Coordinates of C-alpha atoms in Angstrom, one line a residue:
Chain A
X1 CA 120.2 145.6 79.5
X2 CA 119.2 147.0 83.0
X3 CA 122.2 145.4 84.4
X4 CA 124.3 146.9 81.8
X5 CA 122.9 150.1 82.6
X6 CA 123.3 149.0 86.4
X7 CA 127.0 148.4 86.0
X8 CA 127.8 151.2 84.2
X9 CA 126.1 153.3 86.7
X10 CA 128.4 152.0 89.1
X11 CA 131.3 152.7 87.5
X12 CA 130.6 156.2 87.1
X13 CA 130.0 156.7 90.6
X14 CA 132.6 155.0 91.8
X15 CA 135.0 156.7 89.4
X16 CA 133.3 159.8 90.5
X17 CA 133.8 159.1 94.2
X18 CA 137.2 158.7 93.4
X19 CA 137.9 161.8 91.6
X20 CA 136.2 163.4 94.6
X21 CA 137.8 161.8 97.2
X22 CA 141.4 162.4 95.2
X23 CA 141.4 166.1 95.2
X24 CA 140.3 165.7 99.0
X25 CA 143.3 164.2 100.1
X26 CA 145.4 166.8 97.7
X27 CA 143.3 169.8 99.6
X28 CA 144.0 168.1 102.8
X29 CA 147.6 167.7 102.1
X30 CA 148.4 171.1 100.6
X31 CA 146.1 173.5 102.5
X32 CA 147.5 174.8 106.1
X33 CA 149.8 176.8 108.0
X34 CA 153.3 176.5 105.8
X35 CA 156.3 175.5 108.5
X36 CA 159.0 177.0 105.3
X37 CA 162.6 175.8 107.2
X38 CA 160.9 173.1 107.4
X39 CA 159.6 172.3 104.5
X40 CA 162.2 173.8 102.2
X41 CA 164.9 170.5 103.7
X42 CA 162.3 167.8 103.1
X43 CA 161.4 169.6 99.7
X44 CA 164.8 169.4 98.7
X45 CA 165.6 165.8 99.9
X46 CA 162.8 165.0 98.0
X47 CA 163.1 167.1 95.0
X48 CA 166.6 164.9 95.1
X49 CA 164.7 161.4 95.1
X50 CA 162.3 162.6 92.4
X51 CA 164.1 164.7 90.3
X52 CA 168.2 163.1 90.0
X53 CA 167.2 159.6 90.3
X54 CA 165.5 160.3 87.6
X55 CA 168.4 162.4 85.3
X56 CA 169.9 159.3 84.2
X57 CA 166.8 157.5 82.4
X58 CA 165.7 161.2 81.0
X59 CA 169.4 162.0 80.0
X60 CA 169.7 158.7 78.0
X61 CA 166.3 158.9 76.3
X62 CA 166.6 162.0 75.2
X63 CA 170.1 161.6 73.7
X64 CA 168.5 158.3 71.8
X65 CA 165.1 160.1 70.9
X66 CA 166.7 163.2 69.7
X67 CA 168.5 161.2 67.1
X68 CA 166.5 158.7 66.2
X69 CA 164.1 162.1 65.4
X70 CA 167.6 163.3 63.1
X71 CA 167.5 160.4 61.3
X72 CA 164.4 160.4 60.5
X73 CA 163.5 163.7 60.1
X74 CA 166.4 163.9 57.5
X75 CA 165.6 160.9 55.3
X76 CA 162.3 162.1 54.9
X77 CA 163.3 165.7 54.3
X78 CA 166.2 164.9 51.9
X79 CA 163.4 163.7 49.6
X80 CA 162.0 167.6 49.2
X81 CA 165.6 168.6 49.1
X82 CA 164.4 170.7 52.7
X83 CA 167.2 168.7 54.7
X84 CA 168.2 171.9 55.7
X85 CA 164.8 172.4 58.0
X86 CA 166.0 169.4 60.3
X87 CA 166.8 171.7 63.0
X88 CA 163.3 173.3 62.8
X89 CA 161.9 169.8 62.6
X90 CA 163.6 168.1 65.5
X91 CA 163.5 171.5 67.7
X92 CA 159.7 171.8 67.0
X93 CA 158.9 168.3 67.6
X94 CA 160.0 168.3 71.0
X95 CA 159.8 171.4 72.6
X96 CA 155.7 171.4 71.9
X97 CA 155.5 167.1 72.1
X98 CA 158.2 164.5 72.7
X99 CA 159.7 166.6 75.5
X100 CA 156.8 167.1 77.8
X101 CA 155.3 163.9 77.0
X102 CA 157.8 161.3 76.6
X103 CA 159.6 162.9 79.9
X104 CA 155.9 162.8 81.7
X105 CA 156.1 159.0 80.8
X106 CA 159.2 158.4 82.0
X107 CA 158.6 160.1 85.2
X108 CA 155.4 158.3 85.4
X109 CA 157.3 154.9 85.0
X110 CA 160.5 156.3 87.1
X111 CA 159.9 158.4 89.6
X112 CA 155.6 157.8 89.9
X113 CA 156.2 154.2 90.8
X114 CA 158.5 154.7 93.0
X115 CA 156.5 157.4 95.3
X116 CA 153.7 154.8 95.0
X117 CA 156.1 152.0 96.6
X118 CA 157.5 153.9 99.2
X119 CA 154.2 155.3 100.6
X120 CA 152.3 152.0 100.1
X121 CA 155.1 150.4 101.9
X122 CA 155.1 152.9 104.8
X123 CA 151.4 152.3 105.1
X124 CA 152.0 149.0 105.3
X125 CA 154.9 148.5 107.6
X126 CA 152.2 151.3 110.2
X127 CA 154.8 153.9 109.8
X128 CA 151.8 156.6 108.7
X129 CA 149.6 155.6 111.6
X130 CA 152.6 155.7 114.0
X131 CA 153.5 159.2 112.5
X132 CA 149.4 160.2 112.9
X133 CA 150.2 158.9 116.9
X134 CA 153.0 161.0 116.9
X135 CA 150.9 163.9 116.4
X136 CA 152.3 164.5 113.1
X137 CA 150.0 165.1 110.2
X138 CA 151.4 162.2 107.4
X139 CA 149.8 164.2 104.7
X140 CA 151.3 167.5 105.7
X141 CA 155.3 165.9 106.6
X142 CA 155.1 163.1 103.6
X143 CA 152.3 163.5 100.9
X144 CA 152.6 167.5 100.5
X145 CA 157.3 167.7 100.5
X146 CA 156.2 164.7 98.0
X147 CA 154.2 166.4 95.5
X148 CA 155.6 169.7 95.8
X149 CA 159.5 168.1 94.2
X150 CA 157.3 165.9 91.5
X151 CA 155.8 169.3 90.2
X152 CA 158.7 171.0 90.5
X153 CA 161.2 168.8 89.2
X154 CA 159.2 167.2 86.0
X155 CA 159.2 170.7 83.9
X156 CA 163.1 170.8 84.4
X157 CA 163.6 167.5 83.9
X158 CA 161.4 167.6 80.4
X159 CA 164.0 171.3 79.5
X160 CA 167.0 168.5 80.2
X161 CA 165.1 166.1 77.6
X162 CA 164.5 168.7 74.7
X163 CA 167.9 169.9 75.2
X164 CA 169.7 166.5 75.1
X165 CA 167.4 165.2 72.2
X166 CA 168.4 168.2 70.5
X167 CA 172.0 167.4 70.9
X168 CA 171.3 164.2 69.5
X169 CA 169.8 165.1 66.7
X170 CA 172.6 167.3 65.8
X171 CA 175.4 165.2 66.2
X172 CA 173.2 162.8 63.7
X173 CA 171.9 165.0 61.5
X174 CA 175.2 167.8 61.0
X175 CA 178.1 166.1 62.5
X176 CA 177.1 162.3 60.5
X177 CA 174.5 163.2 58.2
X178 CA 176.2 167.1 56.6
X179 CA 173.7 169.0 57.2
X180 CA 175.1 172.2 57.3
X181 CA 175.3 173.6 61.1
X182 CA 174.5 177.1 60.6
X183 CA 171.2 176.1 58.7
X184 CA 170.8 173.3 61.6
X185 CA 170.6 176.1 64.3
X186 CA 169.5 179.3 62.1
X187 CA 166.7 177.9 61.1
X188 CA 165.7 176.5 64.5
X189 CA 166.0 179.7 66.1
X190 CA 163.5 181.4 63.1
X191 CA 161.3 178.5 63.4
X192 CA 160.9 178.3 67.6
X193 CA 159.1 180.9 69.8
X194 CA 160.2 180.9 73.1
X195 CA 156.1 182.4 74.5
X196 CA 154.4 180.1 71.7
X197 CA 156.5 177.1 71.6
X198 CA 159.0 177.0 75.0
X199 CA 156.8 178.3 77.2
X200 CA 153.6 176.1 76.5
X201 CA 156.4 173.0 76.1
X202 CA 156.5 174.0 79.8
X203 CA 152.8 174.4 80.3
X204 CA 152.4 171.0 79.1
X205 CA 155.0 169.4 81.9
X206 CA 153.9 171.5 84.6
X207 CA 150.3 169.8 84.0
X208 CA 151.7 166.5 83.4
X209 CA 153.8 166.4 86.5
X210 CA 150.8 167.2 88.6
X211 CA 148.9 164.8 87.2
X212 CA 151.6 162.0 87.6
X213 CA 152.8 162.9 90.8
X214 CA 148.9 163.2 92.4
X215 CA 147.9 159.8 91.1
X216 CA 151.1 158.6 91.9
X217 CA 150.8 159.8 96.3
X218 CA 147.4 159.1 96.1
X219 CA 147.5 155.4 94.6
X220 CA 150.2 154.9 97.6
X221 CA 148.1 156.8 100.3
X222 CA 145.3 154.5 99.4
X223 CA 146.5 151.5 98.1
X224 CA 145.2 148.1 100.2
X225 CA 148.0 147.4 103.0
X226 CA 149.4 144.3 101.4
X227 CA 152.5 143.6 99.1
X228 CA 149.8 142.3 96.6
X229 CA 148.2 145.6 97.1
X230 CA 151.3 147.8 96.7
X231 CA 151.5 146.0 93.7
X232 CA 148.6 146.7 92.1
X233 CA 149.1 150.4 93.1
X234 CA 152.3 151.0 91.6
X235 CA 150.9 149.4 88.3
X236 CA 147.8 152.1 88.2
X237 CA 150.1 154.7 89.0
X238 CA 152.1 153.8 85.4
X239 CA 148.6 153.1 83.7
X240 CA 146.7 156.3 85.2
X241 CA 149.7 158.2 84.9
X242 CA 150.1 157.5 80.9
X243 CA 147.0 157.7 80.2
X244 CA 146.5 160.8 81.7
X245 CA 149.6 162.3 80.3
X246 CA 148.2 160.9 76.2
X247 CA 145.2 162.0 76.6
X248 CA 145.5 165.4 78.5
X249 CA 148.1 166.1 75.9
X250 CA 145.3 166.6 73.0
X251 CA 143.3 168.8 74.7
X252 CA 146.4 171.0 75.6
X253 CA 147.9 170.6 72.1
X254 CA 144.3 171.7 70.7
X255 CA 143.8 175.0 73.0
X256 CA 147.7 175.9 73.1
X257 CA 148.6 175.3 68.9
X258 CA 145.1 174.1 66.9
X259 CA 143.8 177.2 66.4
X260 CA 141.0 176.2 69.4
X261 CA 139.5 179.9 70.3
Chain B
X1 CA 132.4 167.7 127.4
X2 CA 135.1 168.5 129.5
X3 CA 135.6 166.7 132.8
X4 CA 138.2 167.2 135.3
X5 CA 141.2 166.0 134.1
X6 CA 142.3 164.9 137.6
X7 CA 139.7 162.1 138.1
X8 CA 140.6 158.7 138.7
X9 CA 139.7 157.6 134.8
X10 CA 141.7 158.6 132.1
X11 CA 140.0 156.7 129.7
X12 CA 136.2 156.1 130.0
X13 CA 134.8 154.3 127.4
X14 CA 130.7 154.7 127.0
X15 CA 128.5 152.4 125.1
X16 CA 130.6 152.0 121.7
X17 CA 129.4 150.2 118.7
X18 CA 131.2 149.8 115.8
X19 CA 130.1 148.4 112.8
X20 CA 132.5 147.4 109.6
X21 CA 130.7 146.3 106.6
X22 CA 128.3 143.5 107.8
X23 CA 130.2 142.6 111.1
X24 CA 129.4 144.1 114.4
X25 CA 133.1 144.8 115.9
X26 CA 131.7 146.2 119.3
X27 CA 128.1 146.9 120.5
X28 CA 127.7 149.0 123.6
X29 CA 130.6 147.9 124.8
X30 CA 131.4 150.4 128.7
X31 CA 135.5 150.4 129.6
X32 CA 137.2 152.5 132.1
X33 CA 141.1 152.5 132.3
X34 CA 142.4 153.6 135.6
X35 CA 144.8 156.7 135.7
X36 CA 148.7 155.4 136.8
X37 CA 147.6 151.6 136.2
X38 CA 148.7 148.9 133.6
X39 CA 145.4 148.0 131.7
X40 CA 145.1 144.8 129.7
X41 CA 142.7 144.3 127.2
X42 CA 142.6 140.6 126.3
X43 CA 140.5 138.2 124.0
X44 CA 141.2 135.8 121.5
X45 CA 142.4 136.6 118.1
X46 CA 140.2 138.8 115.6
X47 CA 137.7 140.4 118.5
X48 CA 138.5 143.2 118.0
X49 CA 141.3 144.2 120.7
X50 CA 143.7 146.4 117.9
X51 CA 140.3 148.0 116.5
X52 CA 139.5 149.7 120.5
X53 CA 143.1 151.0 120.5
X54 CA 142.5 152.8 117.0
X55 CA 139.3 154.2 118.3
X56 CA 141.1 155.4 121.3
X57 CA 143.6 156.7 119.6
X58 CA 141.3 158.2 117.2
X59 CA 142.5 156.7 113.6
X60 CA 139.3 154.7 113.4
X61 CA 136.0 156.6 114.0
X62 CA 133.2 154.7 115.5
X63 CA 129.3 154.9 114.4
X64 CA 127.9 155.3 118.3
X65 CA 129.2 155.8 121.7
X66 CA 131.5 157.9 124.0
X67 CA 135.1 157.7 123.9
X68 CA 136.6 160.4 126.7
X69 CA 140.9 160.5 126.7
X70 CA 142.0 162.6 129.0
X71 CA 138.5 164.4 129.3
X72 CA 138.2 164.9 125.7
X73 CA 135.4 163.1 123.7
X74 CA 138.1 162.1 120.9
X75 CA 134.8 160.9 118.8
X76 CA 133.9 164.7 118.9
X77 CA 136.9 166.6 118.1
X78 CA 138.5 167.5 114.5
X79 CA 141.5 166.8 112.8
X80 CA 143.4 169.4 114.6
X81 CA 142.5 168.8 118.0
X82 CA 143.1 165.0 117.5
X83 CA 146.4 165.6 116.7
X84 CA 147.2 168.0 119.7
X85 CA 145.3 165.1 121.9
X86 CA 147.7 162.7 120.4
X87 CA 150.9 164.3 121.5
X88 CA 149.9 163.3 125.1
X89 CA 149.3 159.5 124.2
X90 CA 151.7 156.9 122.9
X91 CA 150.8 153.8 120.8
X92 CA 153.4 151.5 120.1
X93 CA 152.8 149.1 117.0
X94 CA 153.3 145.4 116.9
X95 CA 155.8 145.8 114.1
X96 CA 157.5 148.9 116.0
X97 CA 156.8 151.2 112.8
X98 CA 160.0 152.8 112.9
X99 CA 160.7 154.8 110.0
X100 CA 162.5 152.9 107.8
X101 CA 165.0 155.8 106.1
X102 CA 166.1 156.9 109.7
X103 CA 168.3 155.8 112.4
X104 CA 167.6 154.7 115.5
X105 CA 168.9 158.2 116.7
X106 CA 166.7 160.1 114.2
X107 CA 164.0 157.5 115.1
X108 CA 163.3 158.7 118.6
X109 CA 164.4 162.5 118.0
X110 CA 161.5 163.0 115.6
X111 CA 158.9 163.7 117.8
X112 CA 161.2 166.4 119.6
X113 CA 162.1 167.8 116.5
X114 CA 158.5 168.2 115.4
X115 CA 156.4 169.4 118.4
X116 CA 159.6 171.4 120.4
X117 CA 162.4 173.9 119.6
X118 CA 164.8 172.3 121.4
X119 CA 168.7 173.3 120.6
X120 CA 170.1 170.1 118.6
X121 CA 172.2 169.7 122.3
X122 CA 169.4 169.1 124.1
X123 CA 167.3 167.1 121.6
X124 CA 170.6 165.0 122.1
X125 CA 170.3 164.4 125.8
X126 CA 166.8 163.9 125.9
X127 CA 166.9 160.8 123.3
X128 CA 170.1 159.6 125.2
X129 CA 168.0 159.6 127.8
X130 CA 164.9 157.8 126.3
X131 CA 167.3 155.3 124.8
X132 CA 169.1 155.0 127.9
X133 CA 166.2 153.9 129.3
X134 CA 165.3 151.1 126.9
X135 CA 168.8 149.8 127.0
X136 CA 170.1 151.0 123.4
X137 CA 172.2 154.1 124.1
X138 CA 174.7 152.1 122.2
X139 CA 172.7 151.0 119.3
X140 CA 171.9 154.5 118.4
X141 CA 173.6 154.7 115.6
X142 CA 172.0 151.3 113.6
X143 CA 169.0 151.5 111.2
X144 CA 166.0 149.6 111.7
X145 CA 166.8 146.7 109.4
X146 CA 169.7 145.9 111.3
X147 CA 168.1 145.7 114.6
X148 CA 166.6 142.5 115.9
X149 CA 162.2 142.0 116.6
X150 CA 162.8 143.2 120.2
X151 CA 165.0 145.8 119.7
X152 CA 163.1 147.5 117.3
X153 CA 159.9 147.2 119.8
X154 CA 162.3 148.9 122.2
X155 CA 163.5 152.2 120.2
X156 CA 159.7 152.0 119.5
X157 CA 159.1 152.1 122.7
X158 CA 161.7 154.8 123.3
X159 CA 160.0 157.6 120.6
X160 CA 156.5 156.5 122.0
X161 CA 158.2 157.9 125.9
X162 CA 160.3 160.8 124.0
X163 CA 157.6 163.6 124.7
X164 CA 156.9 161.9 128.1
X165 CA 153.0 161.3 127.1
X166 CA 150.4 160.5 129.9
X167 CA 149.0 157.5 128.3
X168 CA 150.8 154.5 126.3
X169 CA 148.9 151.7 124.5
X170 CA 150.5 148.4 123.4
X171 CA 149.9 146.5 120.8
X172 CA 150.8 142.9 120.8
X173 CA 154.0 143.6 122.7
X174 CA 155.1 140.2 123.1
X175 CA 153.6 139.0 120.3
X176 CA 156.6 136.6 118.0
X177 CA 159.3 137.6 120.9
X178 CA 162.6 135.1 122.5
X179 CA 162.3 134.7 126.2
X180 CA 164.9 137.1 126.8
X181 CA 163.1 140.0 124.7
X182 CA 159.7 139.1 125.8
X183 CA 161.2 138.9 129.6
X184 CA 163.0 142.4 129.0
X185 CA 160.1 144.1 127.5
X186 CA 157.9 142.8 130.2
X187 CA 160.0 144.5 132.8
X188 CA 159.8 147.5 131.3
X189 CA 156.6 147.8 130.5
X190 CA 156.2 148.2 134.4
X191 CA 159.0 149.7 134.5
X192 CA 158.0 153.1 132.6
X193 CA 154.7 152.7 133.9
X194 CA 156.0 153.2 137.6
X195 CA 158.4 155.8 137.1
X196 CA 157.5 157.8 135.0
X197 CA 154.0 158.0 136.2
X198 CA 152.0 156.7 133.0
X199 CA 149.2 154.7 132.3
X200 CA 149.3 151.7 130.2
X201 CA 147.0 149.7 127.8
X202 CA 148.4 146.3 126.9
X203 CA 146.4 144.4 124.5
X204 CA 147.5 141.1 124.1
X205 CA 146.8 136.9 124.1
X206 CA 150.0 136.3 125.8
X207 CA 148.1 135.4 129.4
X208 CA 151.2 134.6 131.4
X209 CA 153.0 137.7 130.2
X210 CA 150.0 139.7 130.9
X211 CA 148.7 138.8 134.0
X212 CA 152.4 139.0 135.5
X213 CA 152.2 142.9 134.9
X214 CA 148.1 143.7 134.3
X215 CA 146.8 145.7 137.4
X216 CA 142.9 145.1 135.4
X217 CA 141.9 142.7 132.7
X218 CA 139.1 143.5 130.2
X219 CA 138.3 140.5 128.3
X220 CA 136.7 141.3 125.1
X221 CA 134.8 138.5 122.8
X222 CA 132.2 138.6 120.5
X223 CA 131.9 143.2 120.5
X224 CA 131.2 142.8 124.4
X225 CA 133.0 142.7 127.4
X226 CA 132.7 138.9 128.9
X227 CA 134.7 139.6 132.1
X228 CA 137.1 142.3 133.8
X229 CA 138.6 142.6 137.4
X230 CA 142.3 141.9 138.7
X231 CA 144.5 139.2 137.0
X232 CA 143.6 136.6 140.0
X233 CA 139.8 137.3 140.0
X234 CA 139.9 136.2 136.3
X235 CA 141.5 133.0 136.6
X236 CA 138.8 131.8 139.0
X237 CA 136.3 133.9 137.7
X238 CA 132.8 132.0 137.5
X239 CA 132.6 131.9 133.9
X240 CA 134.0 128.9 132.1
X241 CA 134.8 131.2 128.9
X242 CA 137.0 133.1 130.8
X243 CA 138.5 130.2 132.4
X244 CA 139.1 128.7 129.4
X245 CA 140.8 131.5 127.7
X246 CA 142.7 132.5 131.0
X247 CA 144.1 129.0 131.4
X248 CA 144.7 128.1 127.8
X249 CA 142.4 125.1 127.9
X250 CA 141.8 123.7 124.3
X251 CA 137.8 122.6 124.8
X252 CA 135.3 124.0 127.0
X253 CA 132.5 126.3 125.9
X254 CA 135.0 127.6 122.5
X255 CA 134.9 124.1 121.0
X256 CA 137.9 122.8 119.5
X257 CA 136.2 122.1 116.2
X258 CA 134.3 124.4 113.9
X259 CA 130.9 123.1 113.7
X260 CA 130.5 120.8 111.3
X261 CA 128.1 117.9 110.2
X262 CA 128.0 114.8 112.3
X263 CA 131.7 113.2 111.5
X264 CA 131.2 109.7 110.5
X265 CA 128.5 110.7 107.8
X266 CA 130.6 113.2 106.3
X267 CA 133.5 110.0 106.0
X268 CA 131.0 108.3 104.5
X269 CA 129.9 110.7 102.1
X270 CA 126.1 110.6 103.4

C-alpha cells in the first residue's frame, strides 16, 4: 500500500515538475526584446512549414468528413421528415466540434510530429549547442518563430476544414441526396451565430494549437539525444497532443455552450 | 571578479568539481590556458575531456569551483551575459553542427547576420574570406549533406573564425578523419591560431596529431589532472600512466583486462 502511495507520489511530482519546467521553457522562449524584421521572415518560413504542409491532409479530411457528416446526418433526419435541417446539422457540428478538434488532431499528427523531429534532430546532430556557442539564444531564433506559426496557422487551418466539410456535405446531401439548396443554406445561416458558434469554433483552435504546438517544441527541446529518443518524443507529442486536445475540448464545450455559469 | 583582461591567462580554471548523478566528473581540478597558445587537453575516452569544454563554454554548469574566460567568472554570470561572453569564443563540434537546412554560404554568414548589420556586400566578403581561408571558397554553394567528414569540420571551422573570436575550443578534431583531412586540419589548426592571433583548446586522444601542434598538454583521468607541461616533457614524464597513454602502450598501470576473477577458475566454472 505505502508503495502504492509512494509511486503515485512520484508521479505527481514528476508530472508536476514537468508542467513547471514546461511553461519555463515557453516564458524563456517568448519573453524578451522582440527583433520584428527579424522575426516576421523566420515567422513566415515557418508559418509555411506548419501551416501548407499541412493544407493538403486538412483539405482532404475535411472534404471526406463533411460528407460522410451529409450522409449521415440525412439518413437519420429523413426519418423525422427534418432532412431539410441538414445544413443546420452539418454547419453546427463542425464549426463548434469536428472543425477545431479533428483539425487539432491532425495538426497534432501532421505538423506536431514533425516540429518534434526536427528539433530533436537538431539537438541531436549539436546544432542547438553550436547555435547557444554562437551567441545565439536557440529558444529565441528556433523555439519562439516555431510556436508563434503553430498558433497562428491551426485556427485558419481548422476555418479551411469547416469550410471544405461543408462543401462536402453539400455536394452529398443537395447535389446527390435532393435536398433542396436554399433550405440547405437558409437554414444554416438561421441556425449559426457567427459570436456564439464561429467565434468560440475559433476559441477552441486557438487553445488547441497552443497546446499542440507547446508540447510538440517542448517534447523536441527535451527529448533524450538519440534516434531512439526522438522517437519516443515524436510519439508523446501525437499522444499528449490528442489527449489534450479530447479532453480540453469538454471543458471548453461546457463553459462556451452547456449552459456552465 | 574582473581581472585584467591583458594577463597572460585567458582561461584560469580554479578548483572545479563536478558531479553528475553518482559519478564524480572532476574534483578540484586547477587549469590555466595560456593566451596566443595551442592548449591540449588529453585523456582517454569518457574522463571527461568534452564535459570541461561545456563548462568553459558555459552550457554545463558546475556544482563548485572557479571558471574565469576572458576575466569573467562564466560560473557567475546570467543567461544574457553568457551569451555576450560567447560571441568572443568559438567551439567547434566533433560532428561540425552545421545547420542542416542551410548552405555552406548561409552556414558561415549566420553569425554576421545575427550579431552585425553588415550590408549583404560585405557579409559577402567577410565569409569569402573565412572560407577562403579553410579552403572552400568554391564549395560554398553545397549543403552539408553533400560535403565529406572533413569538409564539413572545415566550414565549421570557418563560422567558428567568422566573428574573429579570441578563443577556439576543439572538440575531437581529428577524431574518424583520412590522412589528408586529418593532415589539412592539423595545419590549420596552427595555422588560424598564428595568424590570426587566437588561442586554442584541442581536446583529443589522437597523440601524434596533438603533440605535433600542442604548445601545453593537460592530461586529465579519473576528475584530476595526472600530468601537464610541453608535448616532450610528457612523453618522458616520470609517471608510467602518462607514459603509457602518451606512447599508446597496451599494459602498464591501465591494465589491459577489466578485472576479473582469477582466469582458469572462471574456465572451470569454480
Amino acid at each position: 500500500m505505502s508503495t502504492l502511495i509512494h509511486y503515485l507520489g512520484r508521479v505527481g511530482l514528476n508530472g508536476l515538475q514537468n508542467t513547471g519546467a514546461s511553461a519555463l521553457f515557453l516564458m524563456r522562449s517568448l519573453v524578451g526584446k522582440p527583433k520584428f524584421f527579424k522575426n516576421a521572415r523566420l515567422l513566415c518560413q515557418q508559418m509555411y512549414y506548419v501551416g501548407i504542409f499541412s493544407l493538403l491532409i486538412i483539405v482532404i479530411s475535411g472534404l471526406f468528413i463533411g460528407m460522410v457528416l451529409g450522409l449521415q446526418g440525412y439518413t437519420i433526419l429523413v426519418q423525422f421528415g427534418a432532412s431539410q435541417a441538414l445544413g443546420q446539422l452539418v454547419a453546427l457540428s463542425l464549426v463548434r466540434e469536428l472543425g477545431p478538434v479533428v483539425t487539432g488532431l491532425l495538426f497534432a499528427g501532421r505538423a506536431g510530429s514533425a516540429l518534434t523531429a526536427e528539433i530533436g534532430l537538431m539537438k541531436a546532430t549539436e546544432q542547438l549547442a553550436s547555435m547557444e556557442m554562437l551567441g545565439v539564444d536557440p529558444l529565441r531564433r528556433i523555439i519562439a518563430p516555431r510556436f508563434w506559426a503553430g498558433q497562428i496557422s491551426m485556427p485558419i487551418l481548422a476555418l479551411i476544414f469547416s469550410a471544405v466539410a461543408i462543401y462536402g456535405g453539400y455536394m452529398v446531401g443537395v447535389q446527390w441526396l435532393g435536398v433542396d439548396s436554399g433550405a440547405f443554406w437558409g437554414n444554416m445561416q438561421n441556425a449559426v451565430s457567427f459570436k456564439e458558434d464561429v467565434v468560440n469554433g475559433i476559441i477552441k483552435s486557438m487553445v488547441f494549437g497552443t497546446l499542440v504546438t507547446w508540447i510538440a517544441i517542448y517534447q523536441g527541446y527535451c527529448c533524450a539525444p538519440t534516434s531512439e529518443g526522438i522517437a519516443r518524443a515524436t510519439t508523446r507529442t501525437v499522444v499528449y497532443g490528442s489527449l489534450a486536445i479530447l479532453s480540453i475540448d469538454f471543458f471548453l464545450t461546457a463553459v462556451m455552450f452547456g449552459g456552465v455559469q | 571578479m574582473k581581472v585584467n583582461k591583458q594577463n597572460e591567462s585567458i582561461v584560469e580554471i580554479r578548483n572545479l568539481s563536478l558531479t553528475r548523478g553518482s559519478q564524480q566528473i572532476f574534483n578540484q581540478i586547477n587549469l590555466t590556458i595560456e593566451r596566443g597558445k595551442v592548449t591540449a587537453i588529453m585523456g582517454p575516452s569518457g574522463c571527461g575531456k568534452t564535459t570541461l569544454l561545456n563548462v568553459i563554454g558555459g552550457q554545463l554548469p558546475a556544482q563548485q569551483g572557479q571558471v574565469m574566460v576572458n576575466g569573467d567568472n562564466i560560473l557567475a554570470l546570467n543567461s544574457q551575459q553568457l551569451y555576450r561572453v560567447r560571441r568572443s569564443m568559438g567551439m567547434l563540434f566533433q560532428s561540425g553542427a552545421l545547420f542542416s537546412d542551410m548552405n555552406v554560404f548561409d552556414n558561415v554568414a549566420f553569425p554576421i547576420r545575427e550579431h552585425t548589420n553588415l550590408c549583404p556586400l560585405m557579409v559577402k566578403d567577410v565569409v569569402l574570406m573565412k572560407l577562403q581561408a579553410v579552403g572552400l571558397r568554391g564549395a560554398r554553394e553545397l549543403m552539408p549533406h553533400e560535403l565529406s567528414g572533413g569538409m564539413r569540420r572545415r566550414a565549421a571551422l570557418a563560422r567558428t573564425i567568422a566573428l574573429d573570436p579570441s578563443l577556439i575550443m576543439y572538440d575531437e578534431p581529428f577524431a574518424g578523419q583520412d590522412p589528408i583531412s586529418m593532415g589539412a586540419l592539423v595545419k590549420l589548426i596552427r595555422l588560424l591560431n598564428d595568424t590570426l592571433d587566437l588561442t586554442s583548446v584541442i581536446v583529443s586522444h589522437d597523440v601524434p596529431e596533438t603533440v605535433s601542434i600542442a604548445d601545453y598538454i593537460y592530461l586529465i583521468a579519473q576528475g584530476q589532472v595526472i600530468g601537464a607541461g610541453t608535448p616532450e616533457a610528457l612523453m618522458n614524464h616520470s609517471s608510467s600512466w602518462v607514459r603509457q597513454f602518451m606512447h599508446g602502450l597496451p599494459d602498464g598501470p591501465v591494465p589491459f583486462h577489466y578485472p576479473a576473477q582469477n582466469y582458469a577458475n572462471d574456465l572451470l566454472g569454480e
